[in-house]
Amino acid sequence: MPELPEVETIKRGLQEKIVGRKIEDVVYDAPKMLLPNPKTLLASVVGTKIIKVDRKAKLILIYLSNGNILVIHLKLTGRLIFRSKKVLADEWQHVIFKFEGDEELRFCDLRKFGFVRLVIDKRELGVILSEFGPEPLTSEFTEEKLGEILRRSSKPVKLVLIDQAKIAGVGNIYANEALFWAGIQPEEKGSRLSGNQVNRLYEALNKVLKEGIRYKGATESDRAYRDVEGNPGKFQEHFAVYGREGEKCVRCGTEIKRIKLGGRGTFFCPRCQTTS
DNA sequence: ATTGGGACCTGCTCGC
DNA sequence: TGCGAGCAGGTCCCAA
């Protein structure tokens, strides 16, 4: 579910709500979501204060006063919802961080693929983060860099975009949308893109990621992404191709097609998106 | 070396 | 109405 814009929206919400709070307790009913294991994690977390919240790729990073860091991945259906302890339980809540005072943070996840991982220090965190490619919307990610990444890849361009080791944070929705706005067919090999296509793809990626953030993420179904207040995003109202198989292209009216690439649904306009 | 499939889980939607 | 197949925003692991 959550891709860069969704996780960024959650990060911003958490910065506002949980920084400075002291964690009084952690309760859970899904031990597999706590890494390396619940005992170790609880021992290091209970009693600490939250110093800082950050994001890298699709990971939420929560820095604690004892130097440890919590790394959270929401996978497909994870949510982090900040509530008063008095509010009725949320659907699928499995790990709850209880703060001193009236509030708590609920990690909800229908499919339980998500996890909270205890990371000991910045050195260990560095090892984890070094696996990721450049972060879009930062100075690390230039058009030249994107061109270099694509040139080195014989895979379909869409698979390059969602490969976290190559580019951080882009997932299925934003890859589909960016390729539409760039006018590139998803199966085209990265190495075959022209300079002009690379330029368009760079601009399109920036455009859709920024829009995703502006609309506070995309919520496709009622069991998917929510922000920290439990509200859905709005970017799904602006999808050009994702989930629109059989509907008309917003640009030329041609029917949107759906194929499978790397096992995942891939949507595109057969007329607007070409293979050069 | 790439690629394809299954696994991890749960629940909704669609076709028969 | 019931039932099975297919699908879902992510990622890891193994086999061909």
mmCIF file of C-alpha atoms (C1' of nucleotides) in Angstrom:
data_model
loop_
_atom_site.group_PDB
_atom_site.id
_atom_site.type_symbol
_atom_site.label_atom_id
_atom_site.label_comp_id
_atom_site.label_asym_id
_atom_site.label_seq_id
_atom_site.Cartn_x
_atom_site.Cartn_y
_atom_site.Cartn_z
ATOM 1 C CA MET A 1 0.000 0.000 0.000
ATOM 2 C CA PRO A 2 1.788 2.929 1.244
ATOM 3 C CA GLU A 3 4.347 4.232 -1.179
ATOM 4 C CA LEU A 4 6.527 7.294 -0.788
ATOM 5 C CA PRO A 5 3.719 9.906 -0.695
ATOM 6 C CA GLU A 6 1.599 7.905 1.747
ATOM 7 C CA VAL A 7 4.524 7.207 4.068
ATOM 8 C CA GLU A 8 5.614 10.848 3.830
ATOM 9 C CA THR A 9 2.116 11.952 4.840
ATOM 10 C CA ILE A 10 2.196 9.616 7.816
ATOM 11 C CA LYS A 11 5.673 10.821 8.778
ATOM 12 C CA ARG A 12 4.499 14.431 8.820
ATOM 13 C CA GLY A 13 1.524 13.503 10.958
ATOM 14 C CA LEU A 14 3.714 11.638 13.418
ATOM 15 C CA GLN A 15 6.166 14.536 13.659
ATOM 16 C CA GLU A 16 3.301 16.677 14.800
ATOM 17 C CA LYS A 17 1.757 14.156 17.191
ATOM 18 C CA ILE A 18 4.331 11.932 18.854
ATOM 19 C CA VAL A 19 7.656 13.767 19.075
ATOM 20 C CA GLY A 20 8.506 14.443 22.732
ATOM 21 C CA ARG A 21 6.179 11.779 24.074
ATOM 22 C CA LYS A 22 7.215 9.091 26.497
ATOM 23 C CA ILE A 23 6.309 5.479 25.705
ATOM 24 C CA GLU A 24 4.716 3.928 28.763
ATOM 25 C CA ASP A 25 3.931 0.507 27.361
ATOM 26 C CA VAL A 26 3.581 -1.534 24.188
ATOM 27 C CA VAL A 27 0.823 -4.113 23.847
ATOM 28 C CA TYR A 28 0.398 -6.498 20.941
ATOM 29 C CA ASP A 29 -1.408 -9.589 19.695
ATOM 30 C CA ALA A 30 0.763 -10.322 16.644
ATOM 31 C CA PRO A 31 4.266 -11.197 17.882
ATOM 32 C CA LYS A 32 5.595 -11.669 14.340
ATOM 33 C CA MET A 33 5.167 -7.970 13.712
ATOM 34 C CA LEU A 34 7.793 -7.146 16.353
ATOM 35 C CA LEU A 35 11.440 -7.708 15.404
ATOM 36 C CA PRO A 36 13.780 -9.214 16.317
ATOM 37 C CA ASN A 37 11.199 -10.398 18.880
ATOM 38 C CA PRO A 38 8.680 -8.818 21.240
ATOM 39 C CA LYS A 39 10.725 -9.253 24.438
ATOM 40 C CA THR A 40 13.812 -7.532 23.093
ATOM 41 C CA LEU A 41 11.852 -4.764 21.487
ATOM 42 C CA LEU A 42 9.763 -3.998 24.559
ATOM 43 C CA ALA A 43 12.787 -4.006 26.841
ATOM 44 C CA SER A 44 14.461 -1.335 24.734
ATOM 45 C CA VAL A 45 11.447 0.807 24.015
ATOM 46 C CA VAL A 46 9.357 1.097 27.164
ATOM 47 C CA GLY A 47 10.320 4.170 29.175
ATOM 48 C CA THR A 48 12.046 6.027 26.327
ATOM 49 C CA LYS A 49 10.998 9.286 24.718
ATOM 50 C CA ILE A 50 10.534 9.957 21.033
ATOM 51 C CA ILE A 51 13.116 12.429 19.801
ATOM 52 C CA LYS A 52 12.565 12.546 16.068
ATOM 53 C CA VAL A 53 10.507 10.957 13.270
ATOM 54 C CA ASP A 54 11.844 10.578 9.759
ATOM 55 C CA ARG A 55 11.281 8.621 6.550
ATOM 56 C CA LYS A 56 13.514 6.846 4.057
ATOM 57 C CA ALA A 57 11.958 5.134 1.055
ATOM 58 C CA LYS A 58 8.829 3.436 2.450
ATOM 59 C CA LEU A 59 10.252 3.182 5.977
ATOM 60 C CA ILE A 60 9.187 5.262 8.970
ATOM 61 C CA LEU A 61 12.084 5.911 11.349
ATOM 62 C CA ILE A 62 11.363 6.720 14.985
ATOM 63 C CA TYR A 63 14.402 7.873 16.977
ATOM 64 C CA LEU A 64 14.288 7.140 20.702
ATOM 65 C CA SER A 65 15.972 8.903 23.626
ATOM 66 C CA ASN A 66 18.160 5.870 24.381
ATOM 67 C CA GLY A 67 19.748 5.933 20.923
ATOM 68 C CA ASN A 68 17.716 3.039 19.525
ATOM 69 C CA ILE A 69 15.599 3.518 16.431
ATOM 70 C CA LEU A 70 12.291 1.920 15.492
ATOM 71 C CA VAL A 71 12.040 1.118 11.800
ATOM 72 C CA ILE A 72 8.467 0.557 10.640
ATOM 73 C CA HIS A 73 7.385 -0.905 7.315
ATOM 74 C CA LEU A 74 3.664 -0.829 6.509
ATOM 75 C CA LYS A 75 3.886 -3.205 3.529
ATOM 76 C CA LEU A 76 0.471 -3.468 1.825
ATOM 77 C CA THR A 77 -2.111 -2.737 4.471
ATOM 78 C CA GLY A 78 -0.350 -1.168 7.454
ATOM 79 C CA ARG A 79 -1.649 1.960 9.181
ATOM 80 C CA LEU A 80 -0.349 4.092 12.029
ATOM 81 C CA ILE A 81 -3.210 5.805 13.777
ATOM 82 C CA PHE A 82 -2.892 8.219 16.677
ATOM 83 C CA ARG A 83 -5.859 8.149 19.039
ATOM 84 C CA SER A 84 -7.080 8.917 22.488
ATOM 85 C CA LYS A 85 -6.922 5.729 24.565
ATOM 86 C CA LYS A 86 -10.632 6.178 25.126
ATOM 87 C CA VAL A 87 -11.533 5.767 21.462
ATOM 88 C CA LEU A 88 -12.921 2.369 20.479
ATOM 89 C CA ALA A 89 -10.367 -0.032 18.988
ATOM 90 C CA ASP A 90 -9.521 0.440 15.307
ATOM 91 C CA GLU A 91 -9.975 -2.406 12.839
ATOM 92 C CA TRP A 92 -6.994 -4.758 12.709
ATOM 93 C CA GLN A 93 -4.969 -3.039 15.418
ATOM 94 C CA HIS A 94 -2.135 -5.366 16.444
ATOM 95 C CA VAL A 95 0.583 -3.296 18.098
ATOM 96 C CA ILE A 96 -0.197 -0.341 20.346
ATOM 97 C CA PHE A 97 2.348 2.162 21.663
ATOM 98 C CA LYS A 98 0.845 3.675 24.785
ATOM 99 C CA PHE A 99 2.129 7.129 25.684
ATOM 100 C CA GLU A 100 2.155 8.851 29.039
ATOM 101 C CA GLY A 101 -1.142 10.712 29.200
ATOM 102 C CA ASP A 102 -4.271 10.119 27.181
ATOM 103 C CA GLU A 103 -2.941 9.048 23.764
ATOM 104 C CA GLU A 104 -1.596 6.019 21.932
ATOM 105 C CA LEU A 105 -0.291 5.042 18.509
ATOM 106 C CA ARG A 106 -2.011 2.054 16.906
ATOM 107 C CA PHE A 107 -0.278 -0.065 14.282
ATOM 108 C CA CYS A 108 -3.145 -1.643 12.357
ATOM 109 C CA ASP A 109 -2.615 -4.158 9.573
ATOM 110 C CA LEU A 110 -5.224 -6.424 8.042
ATOM 111 C CA ARG A 111 -2.691 -8.772 6.491
ATOM 112 C CA LYS A 112 -0.019 -8.511 9.184
ATOM 113 C CA PHE A 113 2.805 -8.178 6.654
ATOM 114 C CA GLY A 114 4.024 -4.971 8.271
ATOM 115 C CA PHE A 115 6.579 -4.862 11.067
ATOM 116 C CA VAL A 116 8.330 -2.750 13.679
ATOM 117 C CA ARG A 117 12.017 -3.489 13.887
ATOM 118 C CA LEU A 118 14.264 -2.446 16.746
ATOM 119 C CA VAL A 119 17.526 -1.022 15.441
ATOM 120 C CA ILE A 120 20.298 -0.529 17.969
ATOM 121 C CA ASP A 121 22.075 2.534 16.665
ATOM 122 C CA LYS A 122 22.835 4.737 13.667
ATOM 123 C CA ARG A 123 25.499 2.381 12.448
ATOM 124 C CA GLU A 124 23.021 -0.484 12.120
ATOM 125 C CA LEU A 125 20.485 1.876 10.598
ATOM 126 C CA GLY A 126 23.087 2.953 8.062
ATOM 127 C CA VAL A 127 23.482 -0.624 6.908
ATOM 128 C CA ILE A 128 19.738 -0.919 6.331
ATOM 129 C CA LEU A 129 19.428 2.392 4.520
ATOM 130 C CA SER A 130 22.435 1.737 2.299
ATOM 131 C CA GLU A 131 20.400 -0.888 0.447
ATOM 132 C CA PHE A 132 18.208 1.809 -1.073
ATOM 133 C CA GLY A 133 18.729 3.823 -4.209
ATOM 134 C CA PRO A 134 18.488 7.617 -4.342
ATOM 135 C CA GLU A 135 15.494 9.298 -2.736
ATOM 136 C CA PRO A 136 13.201 11.110 -5.176
ATOM 137 C CA LEU A 137 12.391 14.784 -4.509
ATOM 138 C CA THR A 138 15.838 15.301 -2.989
ATOM 139 C CA SER A 139 19.110 16.481 -4.492
ATOM 140 C CA GLU A 140 20.304 12.843 -4.626
ATOM 141 C CA PHE A 141 17.873 12.153 -7.407
ATOM 142 C CA THR A 142 18.754 14.100 -10.527
ATOM 143 C CA GLU A 143 17.744 13.554 -14.112
ATOM 144 C CA GLU A 144 21.314 12.452 -14.844
ATOM 145 C CA LYS A 145 21.101 9.890 -12.051
ATOM 146 C CA LEU A 146 17.829 8.512 -13.398
ATOM 147 C CA GLY A 147 19.328 8.291 -16.877
ATOM 148 C CA GLU A 148 22.288 6.370 -15.513
ATOM 149 C CA ILE A 149 20.049 3.945 -13.596
ATOM 150 C CA LEU A 150 17.948 3.279 -16.688
ATOM 151 C CA ARG A 151 20.874 2.878 -19.036
ATOM 152 C CA ARG A 152 22.271 0.128 -16.833
ATOM 153 C CA SER A 153 19.033 -1.833 -16.883
ATOM 154 C CA SER A 154 17.700 -4.280 -19.424
ATOM 155 C CA LYS A 155 14.521 -4.833 -17.436
ATOM 156 C CA PRO A 156 11.170 -3.250 -18.333
ATOM 157 C CA VAL A 157 11.262 0.352 -17.184
ATOM 158 C CA LYS A 158 8.357 -0.171 -14.802
ATOM 159 C CA LEU A 159 10.275 -2.831 -12.890
ATOM 160 C CA VAL A 160 13.239 -0.492 -12.631
ATOM 161 C CA LEU A 161 11.060 2.226 -11.122
ATOM 162 C CA ILE A 162 9.737 -0.011 -8.352
ATOM 163 C CA ASP A 163 13.105 -1.612 -7.566
ATOM 164 C CA GLN A 164 13.974 -0.133 -4.157
ATOM 165 C CA ALA A 165 17.692 -0.726 -4.654
ATOM 166 C CA LYS A 166 17.586 1.528 -7.702
ATOM 167 C CA ILE A 167 15.087 4.222 -6.688
ATOM 168 C CA ALA A 168 13.696 4.574 -3.169
ATOM 169 C CA GLY A 169 10.006 4.719 -2.379
ATOM 170 C CA VAL A 170 8.275 4.270 -5.739
ATOM 171 C CA GLY A 171 5.663 1.510 -5.822
ATOM 172 C CA ASN A 172 3.081 0.173 -8.226
ATOM 173 C CA ILE A 173 0.650 3.100 -8.274
ATOM 174 C CA TYR A 174 3.164 5.880 -8.786
ATOM 175 C CA ALA A 175 5.196 3.883 -11.323
ATOM 176 C CA ASN A 176 2.054 3.356 -13.426
ATOM 177 C CA GLU A 177 1.045 7.004 -13.157
ATOM 178 C CA ALA A 178 4.505 8.381 -13.913
ATOM 179 C CA LEU A 179 4.860 6.226 -17.028
ATOM 180 C CA PHE A 180 1.523 7.479 -18.277
ATOM 181 C CA TRP A 181 2.449 11.140 -17.912
ATOM 182 C CA ALA A 182 5.819 10.425 -19.506
ATOM 183 C CA GLY A 183 4.148 8.643 -22.441
ATOM 184 C CA ILE A 184 6.269 5.519 -22.012
ATOM 185 C CA GLN A 185 5.076 1.937 -22.395
ATOM 186 C CA PRO A 186 5.764 0.055 -19.118
ATOM 187 C CA GLU A 187 7.459 -2.909 -20.866
ATOM 188 C CA GLU A 188 10.043 -0.783 -22.648
ATOM 189 C CA LYS A 189 13.566 -1.695 -21.544
ATOM 190 C CA GLY A 190 15.196 0.936 -19.389
ATOM 191 C CA SER A 191 18.308 0.937 -21.525
ATOM 192 C CA ARG A 192 16.323 1.769 -24.654
ATOM 193 C CA LEU A 193 14.865 5.049 -23.453
ATOM 194 C CA SER A 194 15.904 8.171 -25.321
ATOM 195 C CA GLY A 195 17.226 11.264 -23.564
ATOM 196 C CA ASN A 196 13.909 12.904 -24.195
ATOM 197 C CA GLN A 197 12.037 10.003 -22.614
ATOM 198 C CA VAL A 198 14.314 10.049 -19.574
ATOM 199 C CA ASN A 199 13.625 13.745 -19.223
ATOM 200 C CA ARG A 200 9.872 13.210 -19.418
ATOM 201 C CA LEU A 201 10.015 10.337 -16.957
ATOM 202 C CA TYR A 202 12.011 12.406 -14.480
ATOM 203 C CA GLU A 203 9.500 15.249 -14.667
ATOM 204 C CA ALA A 204 6.555 12.836 -14.470
ATOM 205 C CA LEU A 205 7.911 11.041 -11.410
ATOM 206 C CA ASN A 206 8.415 14.320 -9.599
ATOM 207 C CA LYS A 207 4.953 15.438 -10.625
ATOM 208 C CA VAL A 208 3.048 12.368 -9.428
ATOM 209 C CA LEU A 209 4.995 12.016 -6.186
ATOM 210 C CA LYS A 210 4.453 15.670 -5.307
ATOM 211 C CA GLU A 211 0.781 15.425 -6.179
ATOM 212 C CA GLY A 212 0.473 12.270 -4.113
ATOM 213 C CA ILE A 213 1.845 14.161 -1.124
ATOM 214 C CA ARG A 214 -0.320 17.201 -1.825
ATOM 215 C CA TYR A 215 -3.437 15.009 -1.793
ATOM 216 C CA LYS A 216 -2.220 13.180 1.332
ATOM 217 C CA GLY A 217 -1.808 9.864 -0.442
ATOM 218 C CA ALA A 218 -4.029 7.444 -2.328
ATOM 219 C CA THR A 219 -6.695 5.256 -0.703
ATOM 220 C CA GLU A 220 -8.085 2.709 -3.140
ATOM 221 C CA SER A 221 -10.264 0.638 -0.832
ATOM 222 C CA ASP A 222 -11.717 0.832 2.642
ATOM 223 C CA ARG A 223 -9.059 -1.453 4.067
ATOM 224 C CA ALA A 224 -6.112 0.409 2.671
ATOM 225 C CA TYR A 225 -4.040 3.413 3.604
ATOM 226 C CA ARG A 226 -5.096 5.992 6.176
ATOM 227 C CA ASP A 227 -3.242 8.978 7.595
ATOM 228 C CA VAL A 228 -2.427 9.247 11.327
ATOM 229 C CA GLU A 229 -5.887 10.570 12.055
ATOM 230 C CA GLY A 230 -7.510 7.633 10.289
ATOM 231 C CA ASN A 231 -8.573 9.623 7.233
ATOM 232 C CA PRO A 232 -8.213 8.391 3.634
ATOM 233 C CA GLY A 233 -6.094 10.249 1.082
ATOM 234 C CA LYS A 234 -7.467 11.852 -2.075
ATOM 235 C CA PHE A 235 -4.949 11.131 -4.805
ATOM 236 C CA GLN A 236 -7.007 8.176 -6.095
ATOM 237 C CA GLU A 237 -9.454 10.754 -7.439
ATOM 238 C CA HIS A 238 -6.694 11.881 -9.783
ATOM 239 C CA PHE A 239 -5.451 8.554 -11.127
ATOM 240 C CA ALA A 240 -4.931 8.608 -14.879
ATOM 241 C CA VAL A 241 -4.419 4.867 -15.353
ATOM 242 C CA TYR A 242 -4.068 2.920 -12.100
ATOM 243 C CA GLY A 243 -7.108 0.719 -11.529
ATOM 244 C CA ARG A 244 -8.820 2.148 -14.630
ATOM 245 C CA GLU A 245 -8.777 -0.864 -16.948
ATOM 246 C CA GLY A 246 -11.440 -0.523 -19.636
ATOM 247 C CA GLU A 247 -12.068 3.153 -18.853
ATOM 248 C CA LYS A 248 -11.158 5.942 -21.220
ATOM 249 C CA CYS A 249 -7.757 7.561 -21.293
ATOM 250 C CA VAL A 250 -8.018 11.061 -19.815
ATOM 251 C CA ARG A 251 -5.928 12.361 -22.673
ATOM 252 C CA CYS A 252 -7.076 10.549 -25.844
ATOM 253 C CA GLY A 253 -10.137 8.495 -24.919
ATOM 254 C CA THR A 254 -8.605 5.130 -25.807
ATOM 255 C CA GLU A 255 -9.426 2.245 -23.457
ATOM 256 C CA ILE A 256 -6.894 1.739 -20.676
ATOM 257 C CA LYS A 257 -5.270 -1.694 -20.854
ATOM 258 C CA ARG A 258 -4.128 -3.936 -18.050
ATOM 259 C CA ILE A 259 -1.251 -6.388 -18.281
ATOM 260 C CA LYS A 260 0.918 -8.206 -15.774
ATOM 261 C CA LEU A 261 4.511 -7.181 -15.272
ATOM 262 C CA GLY A 262 6.599 -8.788 -12.575
ATOM 263 C CA GLY A 263 3.392 -10.388 -11.348
ATOM 264 C CA ARG A 264 1.671 -7.075 -10.694
ATOM 265 C CA GLY A 265 -1.184 -5.264 -12.320
ATOM 266 C CA THR A 266 0.122 -2.744 -14.827
ATOM 267 C CA PHE A 267 -2.131 -0.132 -16.418
ATOM 268 C CA PHE A 268 -1.433 2.024 -19.434
ATOM 269 C CA CYS A 269 -2.907 3.763 -22.438
ATOM 270 C CA PRO A 270 -1.893 1.818 -25.564
ATOM 271 C CA ARG A 271 -2.072 4.966 -27.647
ATOM 272 C CA CYS A 272 -0.373 7.568 -25.432
ATOM 273 C CA GLN A 273 2.324 5.231 -24.123
ATOM 274 C CA THR A 274 4.728 3.980 -26.744
ATOM 275 C CA THR A 275 7.859 1.880 -26.913
ATOM 276 C CA SER A 276 9.844 4.416 -28.936
ATOM 277 C "C1'" DA B 1 21.506 -13.128 -14.667
ATOM 278 C "C1'" DT B 2 16.684 -12.514 -15.153
ATOM 279 C "C1'" DT B 3 12.357 -13.976 -14.455
ATOM 280 C "C1'" DG B 4 8.442 -16.387 -12.510
ATOM 281 C "C1'" DG B 5 6.100 -18.234 -8.871
ATOM 282 C "C1'" DG B 6 4.984 -18.985 -4.135
ATOM 283 C "C1'" DA B 7 4.985 -17.362 0.633
ATOM 284 C "C1'" DC B 8 3.608 -14.240 4.168
ATOM 285 C "C1'" DC B 9 -2.082 -13.000 5.581
ATOM 286 C "C1'" DT B 10 -6.981 -11.409 5.191
ATOM 287 C "C1'" DG B 11 -11.022 -10.058 2.933
ATOM 288 C "C1'" DC B 12 -13.554 -8.287 -0.921
ATOM 289 C "C1'" DT B 13 -15.501 -8.835 -5.734
ATOM 290 C "C1'" DC B 14 -16.814 -11.273 -9.656
ATOM 291 C "C1'" DG B 15 -18.457 -15.138 -12.455
ATOM 292 C "C1'" DC B 16 -20.900 -19.441 -12.622
ATOM 293 C "C1'" DT C 1 -27.510 -17.867 -2.222
ATOM 294 C "C1'" DG C 2 -23.152 -20.338 -2.334
ATOM 295 C "C1'" DC C 3 -18.470 -21.294 -3.717
ATOM 296 C "C1'" DG C 4 -14.160 -20.932 -5.721
ATOM 297 C "C1'" DA C 5 -10.912 -18.036 -8.256
ATOM 298 C "C1'" DG C 6 -8.642 -13.872 -8.591
ATOM 299 C "C1'" DC C 7 -7.146 -9.676 -6.834
ATOM 300 C "C1'" DA C 8 -4.734 -6.178 -3.509
ATOM 301 C "C1'" DG C 9 -0.350 -0.282 -2.549
ATOM 302 C "C1'" DG C 10 5.422 -4.896 -0.645
ATOM 303 C "C1'" DT C 11 9.236 -7.733 -0.375
ATOM 304 C "C1'" DC C 12 11.782 -12.052 0.294
ATOM 305 C "C1'" DC C 13 13.251 -16.606 -1.211
ATOM 306 C "C1'" DC C 14 13.887 -20.368 -4.299
ATOM 307 C "C1'" DA C 15 13.941 -22.723 -8.691
ATOM 308 C "C1'" DA C 16 14.116 -22.895 -13.673
#
